[in-house]
Short mmCIF file of N, CA and C in Angstrom, two decimals:
data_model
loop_
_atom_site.label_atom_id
_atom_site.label_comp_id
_atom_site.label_asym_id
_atom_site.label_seq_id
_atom_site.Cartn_x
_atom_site.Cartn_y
_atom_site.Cartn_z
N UNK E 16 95.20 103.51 107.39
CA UNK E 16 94.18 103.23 106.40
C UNK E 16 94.29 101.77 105.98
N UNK E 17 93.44 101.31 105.78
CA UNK E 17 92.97 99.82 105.87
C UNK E 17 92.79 99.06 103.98
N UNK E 18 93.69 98.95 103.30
CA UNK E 18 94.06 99.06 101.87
C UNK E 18 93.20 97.09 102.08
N UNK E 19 92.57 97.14 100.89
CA UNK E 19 92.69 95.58 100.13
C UNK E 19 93.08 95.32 98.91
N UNK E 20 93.88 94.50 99.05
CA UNK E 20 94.41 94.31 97.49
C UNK E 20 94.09 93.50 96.89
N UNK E 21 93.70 93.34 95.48
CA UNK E 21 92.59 92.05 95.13
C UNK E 21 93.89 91.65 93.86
N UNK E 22 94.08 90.11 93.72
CA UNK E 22 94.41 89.70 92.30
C UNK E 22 94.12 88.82 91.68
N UNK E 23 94.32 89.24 90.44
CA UNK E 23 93.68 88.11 89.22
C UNK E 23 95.06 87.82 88.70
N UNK E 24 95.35 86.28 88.26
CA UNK E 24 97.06 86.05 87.78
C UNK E 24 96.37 84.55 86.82
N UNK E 25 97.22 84.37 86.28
CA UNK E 25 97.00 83.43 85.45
C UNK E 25 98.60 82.41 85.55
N UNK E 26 99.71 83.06 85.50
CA UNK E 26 101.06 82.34 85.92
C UNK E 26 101.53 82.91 87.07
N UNK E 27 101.29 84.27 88.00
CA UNK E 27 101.44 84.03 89.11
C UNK E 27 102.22 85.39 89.15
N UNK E 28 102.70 85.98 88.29
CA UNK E 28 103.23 87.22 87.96
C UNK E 28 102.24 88.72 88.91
N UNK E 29 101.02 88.46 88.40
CA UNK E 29 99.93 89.67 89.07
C UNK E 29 99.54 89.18 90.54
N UNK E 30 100.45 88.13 91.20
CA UNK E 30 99.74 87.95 92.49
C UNK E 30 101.48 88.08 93.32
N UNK E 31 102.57 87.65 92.45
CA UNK E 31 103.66 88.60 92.67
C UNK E 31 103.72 90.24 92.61
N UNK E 32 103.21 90.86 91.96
CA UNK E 32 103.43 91.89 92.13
C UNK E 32 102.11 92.47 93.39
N UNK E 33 101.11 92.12 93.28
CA UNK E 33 100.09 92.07 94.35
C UNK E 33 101.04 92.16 95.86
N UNK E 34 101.64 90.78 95.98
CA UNK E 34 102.21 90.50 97.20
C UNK E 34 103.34 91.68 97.44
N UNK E 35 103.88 92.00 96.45
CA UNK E 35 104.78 93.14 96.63
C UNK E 35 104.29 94.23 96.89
N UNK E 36 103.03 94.81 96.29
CA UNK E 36 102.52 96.35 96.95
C UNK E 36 101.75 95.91 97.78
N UNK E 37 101.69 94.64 98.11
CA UNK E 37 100.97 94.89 99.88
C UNK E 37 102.48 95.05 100.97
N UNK E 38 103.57 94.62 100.55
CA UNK E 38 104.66 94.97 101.30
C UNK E 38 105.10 96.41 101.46
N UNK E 39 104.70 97.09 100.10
CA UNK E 39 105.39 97.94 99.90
C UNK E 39 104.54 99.40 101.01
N UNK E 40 103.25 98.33 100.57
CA UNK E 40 102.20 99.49 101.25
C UNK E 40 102.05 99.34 103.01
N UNK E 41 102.36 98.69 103.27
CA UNK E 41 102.90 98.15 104.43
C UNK E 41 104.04 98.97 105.05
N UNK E 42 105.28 99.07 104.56
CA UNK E 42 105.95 100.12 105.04
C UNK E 42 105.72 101.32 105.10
N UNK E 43 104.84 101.84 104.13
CA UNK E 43 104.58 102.96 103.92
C UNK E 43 103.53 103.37 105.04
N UNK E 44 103.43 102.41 105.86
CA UNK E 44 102.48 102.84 107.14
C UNK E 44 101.21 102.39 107.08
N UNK E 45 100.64 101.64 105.92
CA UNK E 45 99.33 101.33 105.54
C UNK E 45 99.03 99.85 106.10
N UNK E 46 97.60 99.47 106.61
CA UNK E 46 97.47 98.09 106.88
C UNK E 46 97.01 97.33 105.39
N UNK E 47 97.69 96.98 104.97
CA UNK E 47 97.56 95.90 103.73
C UNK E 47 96.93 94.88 104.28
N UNK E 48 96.11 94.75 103.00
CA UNK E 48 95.00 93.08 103.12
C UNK E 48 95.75 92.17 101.98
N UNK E 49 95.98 91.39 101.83
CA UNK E 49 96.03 90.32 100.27
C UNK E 49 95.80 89.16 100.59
N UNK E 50 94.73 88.84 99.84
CA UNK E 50 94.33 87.73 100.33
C UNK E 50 94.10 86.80 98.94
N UNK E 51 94.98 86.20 98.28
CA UNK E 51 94.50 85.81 96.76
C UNK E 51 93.79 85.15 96.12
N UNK E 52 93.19 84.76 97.26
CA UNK E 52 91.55 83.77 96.80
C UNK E 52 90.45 84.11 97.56
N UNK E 53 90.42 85.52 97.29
CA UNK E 53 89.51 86.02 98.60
C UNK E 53 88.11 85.75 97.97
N UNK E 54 87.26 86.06 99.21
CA UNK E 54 86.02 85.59 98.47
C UNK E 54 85.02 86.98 99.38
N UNK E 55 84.32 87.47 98.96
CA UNK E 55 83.55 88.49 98.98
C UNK E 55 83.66 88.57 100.57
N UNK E 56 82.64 87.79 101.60
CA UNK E 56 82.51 87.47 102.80
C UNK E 56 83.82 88.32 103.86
N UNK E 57 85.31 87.56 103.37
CA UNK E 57 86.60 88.01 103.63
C UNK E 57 86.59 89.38 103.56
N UNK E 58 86.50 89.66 102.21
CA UNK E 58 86.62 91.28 102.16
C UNK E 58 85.91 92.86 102.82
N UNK E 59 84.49 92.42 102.87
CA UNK E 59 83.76 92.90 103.63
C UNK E 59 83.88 92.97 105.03
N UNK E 60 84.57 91.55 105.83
CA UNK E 60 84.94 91.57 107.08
C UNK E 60 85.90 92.65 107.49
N UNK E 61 86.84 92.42 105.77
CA UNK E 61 88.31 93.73 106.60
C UNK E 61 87.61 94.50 106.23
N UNK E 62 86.70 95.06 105.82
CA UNK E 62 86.72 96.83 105.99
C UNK E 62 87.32 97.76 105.16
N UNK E 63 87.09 97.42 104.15
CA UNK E 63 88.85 98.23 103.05
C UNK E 63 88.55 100.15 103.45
N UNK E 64 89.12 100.33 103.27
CA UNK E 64 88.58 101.74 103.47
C UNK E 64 89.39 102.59 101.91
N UNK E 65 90.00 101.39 101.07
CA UNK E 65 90.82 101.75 99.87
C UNK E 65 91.06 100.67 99.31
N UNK E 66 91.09 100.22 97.94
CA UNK E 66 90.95 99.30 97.29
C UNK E 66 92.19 99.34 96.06
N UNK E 67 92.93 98.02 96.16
CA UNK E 67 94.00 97.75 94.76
C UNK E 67 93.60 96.60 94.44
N UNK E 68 93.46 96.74 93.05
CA UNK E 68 93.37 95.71 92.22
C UNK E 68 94.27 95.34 91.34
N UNK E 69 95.14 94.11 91.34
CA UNK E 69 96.37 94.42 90.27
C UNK E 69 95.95 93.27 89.79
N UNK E 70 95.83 92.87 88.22
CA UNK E 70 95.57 91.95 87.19
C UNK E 70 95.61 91.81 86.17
N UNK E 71 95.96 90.41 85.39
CA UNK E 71 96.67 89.81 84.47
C UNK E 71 95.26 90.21 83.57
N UNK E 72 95.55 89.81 82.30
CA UNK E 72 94.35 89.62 80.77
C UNK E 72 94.22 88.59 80.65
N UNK E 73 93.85 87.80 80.42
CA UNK E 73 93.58 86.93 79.36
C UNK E 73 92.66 86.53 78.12
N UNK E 74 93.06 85.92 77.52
CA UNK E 74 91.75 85.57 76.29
C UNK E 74 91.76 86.82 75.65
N UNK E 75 90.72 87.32 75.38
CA UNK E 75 89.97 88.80 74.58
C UNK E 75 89.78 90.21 75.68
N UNK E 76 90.40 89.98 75.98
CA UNK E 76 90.71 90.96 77.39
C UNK E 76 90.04 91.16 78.45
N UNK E 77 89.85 89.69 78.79
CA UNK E 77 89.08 89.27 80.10
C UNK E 77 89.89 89.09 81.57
N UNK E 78 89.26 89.00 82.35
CA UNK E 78 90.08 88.63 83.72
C UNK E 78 90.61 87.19 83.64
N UNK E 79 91.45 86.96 85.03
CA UNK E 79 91.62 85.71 85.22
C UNK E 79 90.73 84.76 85.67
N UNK E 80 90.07 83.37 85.69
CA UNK E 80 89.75 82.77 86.28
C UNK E 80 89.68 82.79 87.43
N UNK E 81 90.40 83.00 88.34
CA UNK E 81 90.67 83.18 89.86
C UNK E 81 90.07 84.24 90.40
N UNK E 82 90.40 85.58 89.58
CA UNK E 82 89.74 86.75 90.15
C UNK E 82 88.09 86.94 89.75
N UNK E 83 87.48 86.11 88.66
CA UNK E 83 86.44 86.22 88.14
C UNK E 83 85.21 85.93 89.13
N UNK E 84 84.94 85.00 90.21
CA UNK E 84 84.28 85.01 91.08
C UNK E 84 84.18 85.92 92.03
N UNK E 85 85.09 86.00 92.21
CA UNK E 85 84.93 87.56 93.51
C UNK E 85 84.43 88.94 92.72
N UNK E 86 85.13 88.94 91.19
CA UNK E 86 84.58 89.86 90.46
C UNK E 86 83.02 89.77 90.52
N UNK E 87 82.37 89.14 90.01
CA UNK E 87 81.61 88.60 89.78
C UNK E 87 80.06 89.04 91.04
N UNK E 88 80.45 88.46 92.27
CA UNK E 88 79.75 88.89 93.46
C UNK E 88 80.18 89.91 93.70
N UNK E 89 81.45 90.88 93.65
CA UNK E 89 80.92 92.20 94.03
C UNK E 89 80.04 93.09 93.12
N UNK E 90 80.32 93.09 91.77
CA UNK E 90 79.05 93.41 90.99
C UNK E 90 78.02 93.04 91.16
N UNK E 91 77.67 91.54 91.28
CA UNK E 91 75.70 91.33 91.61
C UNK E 91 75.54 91.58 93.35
N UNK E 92 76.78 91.95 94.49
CA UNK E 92 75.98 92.45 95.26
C UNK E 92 76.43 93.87 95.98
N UNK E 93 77.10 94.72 95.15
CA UNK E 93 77.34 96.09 94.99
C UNK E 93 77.52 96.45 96.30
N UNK E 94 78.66 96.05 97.04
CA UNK E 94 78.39 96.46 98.75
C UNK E 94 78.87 97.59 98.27
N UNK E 95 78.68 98.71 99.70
CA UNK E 95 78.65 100.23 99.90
C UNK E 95 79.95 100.69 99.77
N UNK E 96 80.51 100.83 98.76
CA UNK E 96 82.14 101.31 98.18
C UNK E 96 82.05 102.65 97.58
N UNK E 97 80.50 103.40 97.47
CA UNK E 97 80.91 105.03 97.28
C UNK E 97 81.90 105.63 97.48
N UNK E 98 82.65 106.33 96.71
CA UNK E 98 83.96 107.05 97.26
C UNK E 98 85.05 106.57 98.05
N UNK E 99 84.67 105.22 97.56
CA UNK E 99 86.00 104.75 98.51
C UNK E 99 87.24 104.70 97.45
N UNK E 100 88.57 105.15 97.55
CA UNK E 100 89.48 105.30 96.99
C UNK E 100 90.07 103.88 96.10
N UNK E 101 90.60 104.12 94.71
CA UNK E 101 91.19 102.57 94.52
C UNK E 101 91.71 103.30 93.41
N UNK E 102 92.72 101.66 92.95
CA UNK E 102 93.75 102.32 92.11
C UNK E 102 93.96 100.69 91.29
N UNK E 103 94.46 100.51 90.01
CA UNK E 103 94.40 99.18 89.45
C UNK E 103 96.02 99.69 88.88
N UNK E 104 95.82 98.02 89.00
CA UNK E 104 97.55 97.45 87.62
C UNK E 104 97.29 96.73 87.17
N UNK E 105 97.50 96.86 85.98
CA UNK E 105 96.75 95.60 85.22
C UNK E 105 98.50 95.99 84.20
N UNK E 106 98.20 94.17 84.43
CA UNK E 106 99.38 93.51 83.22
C UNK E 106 99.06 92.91 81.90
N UNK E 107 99.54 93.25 81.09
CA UNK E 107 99.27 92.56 79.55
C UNK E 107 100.49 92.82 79.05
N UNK E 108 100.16 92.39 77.34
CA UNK E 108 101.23 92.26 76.50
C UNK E 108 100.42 93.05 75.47
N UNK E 109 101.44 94.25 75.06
CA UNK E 109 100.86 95.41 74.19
C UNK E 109 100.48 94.43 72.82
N UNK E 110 101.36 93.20 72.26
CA UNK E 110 101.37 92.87 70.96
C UNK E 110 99.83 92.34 70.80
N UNK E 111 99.02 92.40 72.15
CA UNK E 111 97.59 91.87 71.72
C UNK E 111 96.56 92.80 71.23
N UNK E 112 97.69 94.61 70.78
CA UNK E 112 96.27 95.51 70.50
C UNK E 112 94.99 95.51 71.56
N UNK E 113 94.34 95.43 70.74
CA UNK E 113 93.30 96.36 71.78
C UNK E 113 92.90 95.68 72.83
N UNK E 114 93.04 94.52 72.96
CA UNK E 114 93.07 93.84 74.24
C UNK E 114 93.62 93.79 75.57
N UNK E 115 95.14 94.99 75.34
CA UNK E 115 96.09 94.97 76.51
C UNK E 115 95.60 95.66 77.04
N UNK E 116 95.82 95.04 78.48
CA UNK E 116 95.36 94.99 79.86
C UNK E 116 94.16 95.56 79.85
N UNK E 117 92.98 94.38 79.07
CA UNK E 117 91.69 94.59 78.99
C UNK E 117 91.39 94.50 80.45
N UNK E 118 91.28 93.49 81.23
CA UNK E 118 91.26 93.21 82.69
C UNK E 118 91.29 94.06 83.33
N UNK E 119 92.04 94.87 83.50
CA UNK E 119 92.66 96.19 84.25
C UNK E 119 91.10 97.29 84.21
N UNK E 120 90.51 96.94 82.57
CA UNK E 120 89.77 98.14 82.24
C UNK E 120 88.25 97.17 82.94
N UNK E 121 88.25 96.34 82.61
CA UNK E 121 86.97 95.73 83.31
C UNK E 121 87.05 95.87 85.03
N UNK E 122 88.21 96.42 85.38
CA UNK E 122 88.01 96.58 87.27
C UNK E 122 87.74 98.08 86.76
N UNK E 123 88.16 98.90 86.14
CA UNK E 123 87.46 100.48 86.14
C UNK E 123 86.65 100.51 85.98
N UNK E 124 85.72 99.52 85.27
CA UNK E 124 84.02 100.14 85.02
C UNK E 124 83.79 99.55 86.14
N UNK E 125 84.02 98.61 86.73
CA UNK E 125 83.63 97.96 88.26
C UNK E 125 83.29 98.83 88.91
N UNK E 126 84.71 99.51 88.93
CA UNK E 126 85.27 100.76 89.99
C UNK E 126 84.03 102.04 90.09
N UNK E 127 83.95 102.33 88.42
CA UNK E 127 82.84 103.26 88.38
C UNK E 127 81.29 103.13 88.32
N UNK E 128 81.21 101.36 88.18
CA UNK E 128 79.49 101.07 88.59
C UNK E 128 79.71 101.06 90.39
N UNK E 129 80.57 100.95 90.96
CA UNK E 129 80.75 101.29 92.07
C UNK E 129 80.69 102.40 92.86
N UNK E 130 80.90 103.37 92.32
CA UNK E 130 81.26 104.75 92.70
C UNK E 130 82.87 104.72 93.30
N UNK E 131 83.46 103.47 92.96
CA UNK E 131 84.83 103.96 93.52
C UNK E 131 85.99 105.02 92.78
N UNK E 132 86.46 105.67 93.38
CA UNK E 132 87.29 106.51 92.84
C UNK E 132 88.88 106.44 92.56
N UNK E 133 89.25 106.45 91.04
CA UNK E 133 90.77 106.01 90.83
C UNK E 133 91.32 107.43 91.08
N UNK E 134 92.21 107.02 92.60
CA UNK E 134 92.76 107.82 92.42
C UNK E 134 94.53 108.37 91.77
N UNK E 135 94.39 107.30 91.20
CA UNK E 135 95.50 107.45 90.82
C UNK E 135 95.44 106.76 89.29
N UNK E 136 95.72 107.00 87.98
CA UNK E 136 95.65 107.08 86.37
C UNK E 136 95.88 105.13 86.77
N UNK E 137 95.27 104.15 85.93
CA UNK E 137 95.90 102.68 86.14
C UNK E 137 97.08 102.53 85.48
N UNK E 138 97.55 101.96 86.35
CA UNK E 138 98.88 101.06 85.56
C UNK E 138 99.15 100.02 85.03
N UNK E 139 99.97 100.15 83.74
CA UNK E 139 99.62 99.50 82.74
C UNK E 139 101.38 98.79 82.63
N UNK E 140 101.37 97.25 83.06
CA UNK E 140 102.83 96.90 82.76
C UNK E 140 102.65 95.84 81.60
N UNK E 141 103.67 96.40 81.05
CA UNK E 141 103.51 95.72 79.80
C UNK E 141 104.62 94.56 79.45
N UNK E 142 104.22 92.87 79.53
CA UNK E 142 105.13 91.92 79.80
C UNK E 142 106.14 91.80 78.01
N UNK E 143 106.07 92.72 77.24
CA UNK E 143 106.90 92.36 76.27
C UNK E 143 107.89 93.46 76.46
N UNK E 144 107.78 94.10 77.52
CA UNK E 144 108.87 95.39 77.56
C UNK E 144 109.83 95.12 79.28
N UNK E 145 108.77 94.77 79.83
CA UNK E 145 109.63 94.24 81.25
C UNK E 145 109.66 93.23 81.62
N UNK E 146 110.71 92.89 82.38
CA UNK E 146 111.22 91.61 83.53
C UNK E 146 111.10 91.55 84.70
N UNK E 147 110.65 92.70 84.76
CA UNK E 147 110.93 93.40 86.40
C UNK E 147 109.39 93.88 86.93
N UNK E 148 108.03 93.46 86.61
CA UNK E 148 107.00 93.89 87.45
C UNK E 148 106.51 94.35 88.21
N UNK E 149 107.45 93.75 89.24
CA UNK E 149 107.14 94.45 91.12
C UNK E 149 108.04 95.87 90.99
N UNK E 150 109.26 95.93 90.27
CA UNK E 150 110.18 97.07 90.89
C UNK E 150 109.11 98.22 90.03
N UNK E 151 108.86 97.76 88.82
CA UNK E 151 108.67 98.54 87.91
C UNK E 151 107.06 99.61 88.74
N UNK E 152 106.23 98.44 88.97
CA UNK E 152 105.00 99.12 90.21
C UNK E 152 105.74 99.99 90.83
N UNK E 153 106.62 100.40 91.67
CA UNK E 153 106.89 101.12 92.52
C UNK E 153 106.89 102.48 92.54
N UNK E 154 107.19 103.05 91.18
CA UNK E 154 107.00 104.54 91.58
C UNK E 154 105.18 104.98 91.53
N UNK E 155 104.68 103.99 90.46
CA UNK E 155 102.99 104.34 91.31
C UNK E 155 102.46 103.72 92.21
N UNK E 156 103.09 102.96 92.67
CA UNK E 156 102.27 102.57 94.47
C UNK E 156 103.05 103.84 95.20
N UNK E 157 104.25 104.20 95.00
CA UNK E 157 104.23 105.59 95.91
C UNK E 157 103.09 106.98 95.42
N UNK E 158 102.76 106.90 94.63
CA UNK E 158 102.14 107.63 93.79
C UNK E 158 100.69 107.36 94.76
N UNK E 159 100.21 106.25 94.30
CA UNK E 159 99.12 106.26 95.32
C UNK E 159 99.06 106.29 96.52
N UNK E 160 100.24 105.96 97.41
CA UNK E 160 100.45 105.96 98.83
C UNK E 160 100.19 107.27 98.49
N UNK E 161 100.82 108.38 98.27
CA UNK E 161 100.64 109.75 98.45
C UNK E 161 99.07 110.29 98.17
N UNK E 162 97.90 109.38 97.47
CA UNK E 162 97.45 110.01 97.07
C UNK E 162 95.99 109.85 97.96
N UNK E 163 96.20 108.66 98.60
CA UNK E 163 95.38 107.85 99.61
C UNK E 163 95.64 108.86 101.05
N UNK E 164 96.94 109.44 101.25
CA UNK E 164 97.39 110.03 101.87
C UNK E 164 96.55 111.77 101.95
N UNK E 165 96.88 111.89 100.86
CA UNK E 165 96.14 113.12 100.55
C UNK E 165 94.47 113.57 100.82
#
């Protein structure tokens, strides 16, 4: 199965952990895409047949700069992602209230003006509680490996 992984980072943390569940998903038998400045064109070429999005907040619980263009064109040109499987991580810092990992929640309504389907609950890492990002992803990228699987 043919996974793309999309990220939004602002210090480089959500395109570390990005790069890590494309490794991770990689062993797990999956063809991982990451491409961190992808641009619509790219993505459509691979074919995702399953979609990760892992991304930072910023501001008022907006995306990153980086990921905001690609955001951006797949909403105004809605390619054919019905039912195609996806799963988000979105990173914040809980002390911002209702803002943490706003980002995360702006790829779910994506997801669902899309018709894509989470299959797996998002994940939510929270940078005032961990150090550890990538390890900490790991028991739900197996989570979704299994569920992509399924």
């Amino acid at each position: 199965m043919k996974i793309a992984i999309l990220s939004g980072t602002v210090y480089g943390t959500a395109e570390d952990v990005a790069h890590h569940a494309a490794e991770t998903l990689k062993a797990a038998g999956f063809e991982a895409w990451h491409a961190p400045r992808a641009q619509l064109a790219q993505l459509v070429e691979f074919g995702p047949e399953a979609l990760l999005v892992v991304t930072a907040t910023t501001g008022m619980g907006e995306l990153p700069d980086n990921l905001v263009p690609l955001y951006t064109a797949i909403r105004d040109q809605y390619p054919a992602w019905q039912g195609l499987p996806g799963g988000v991580i979105a990173l914040g810092d809980a002390s911002y209230g209702d803002t943490f990992c706003g980002g995360g929640e702006l790829i779910r309504e994506l997801y669902a003006e899309l018709g894509v389907r989470e299959v797996v609950e998002m994940l939510r890492l929270d940078a005032s509680e961990t150090v550890t990002p990538q390890t900490d992803a790991e028991p739900w990228l197996e989570r979704f490996a299994q569920a992509l699987r399924a």
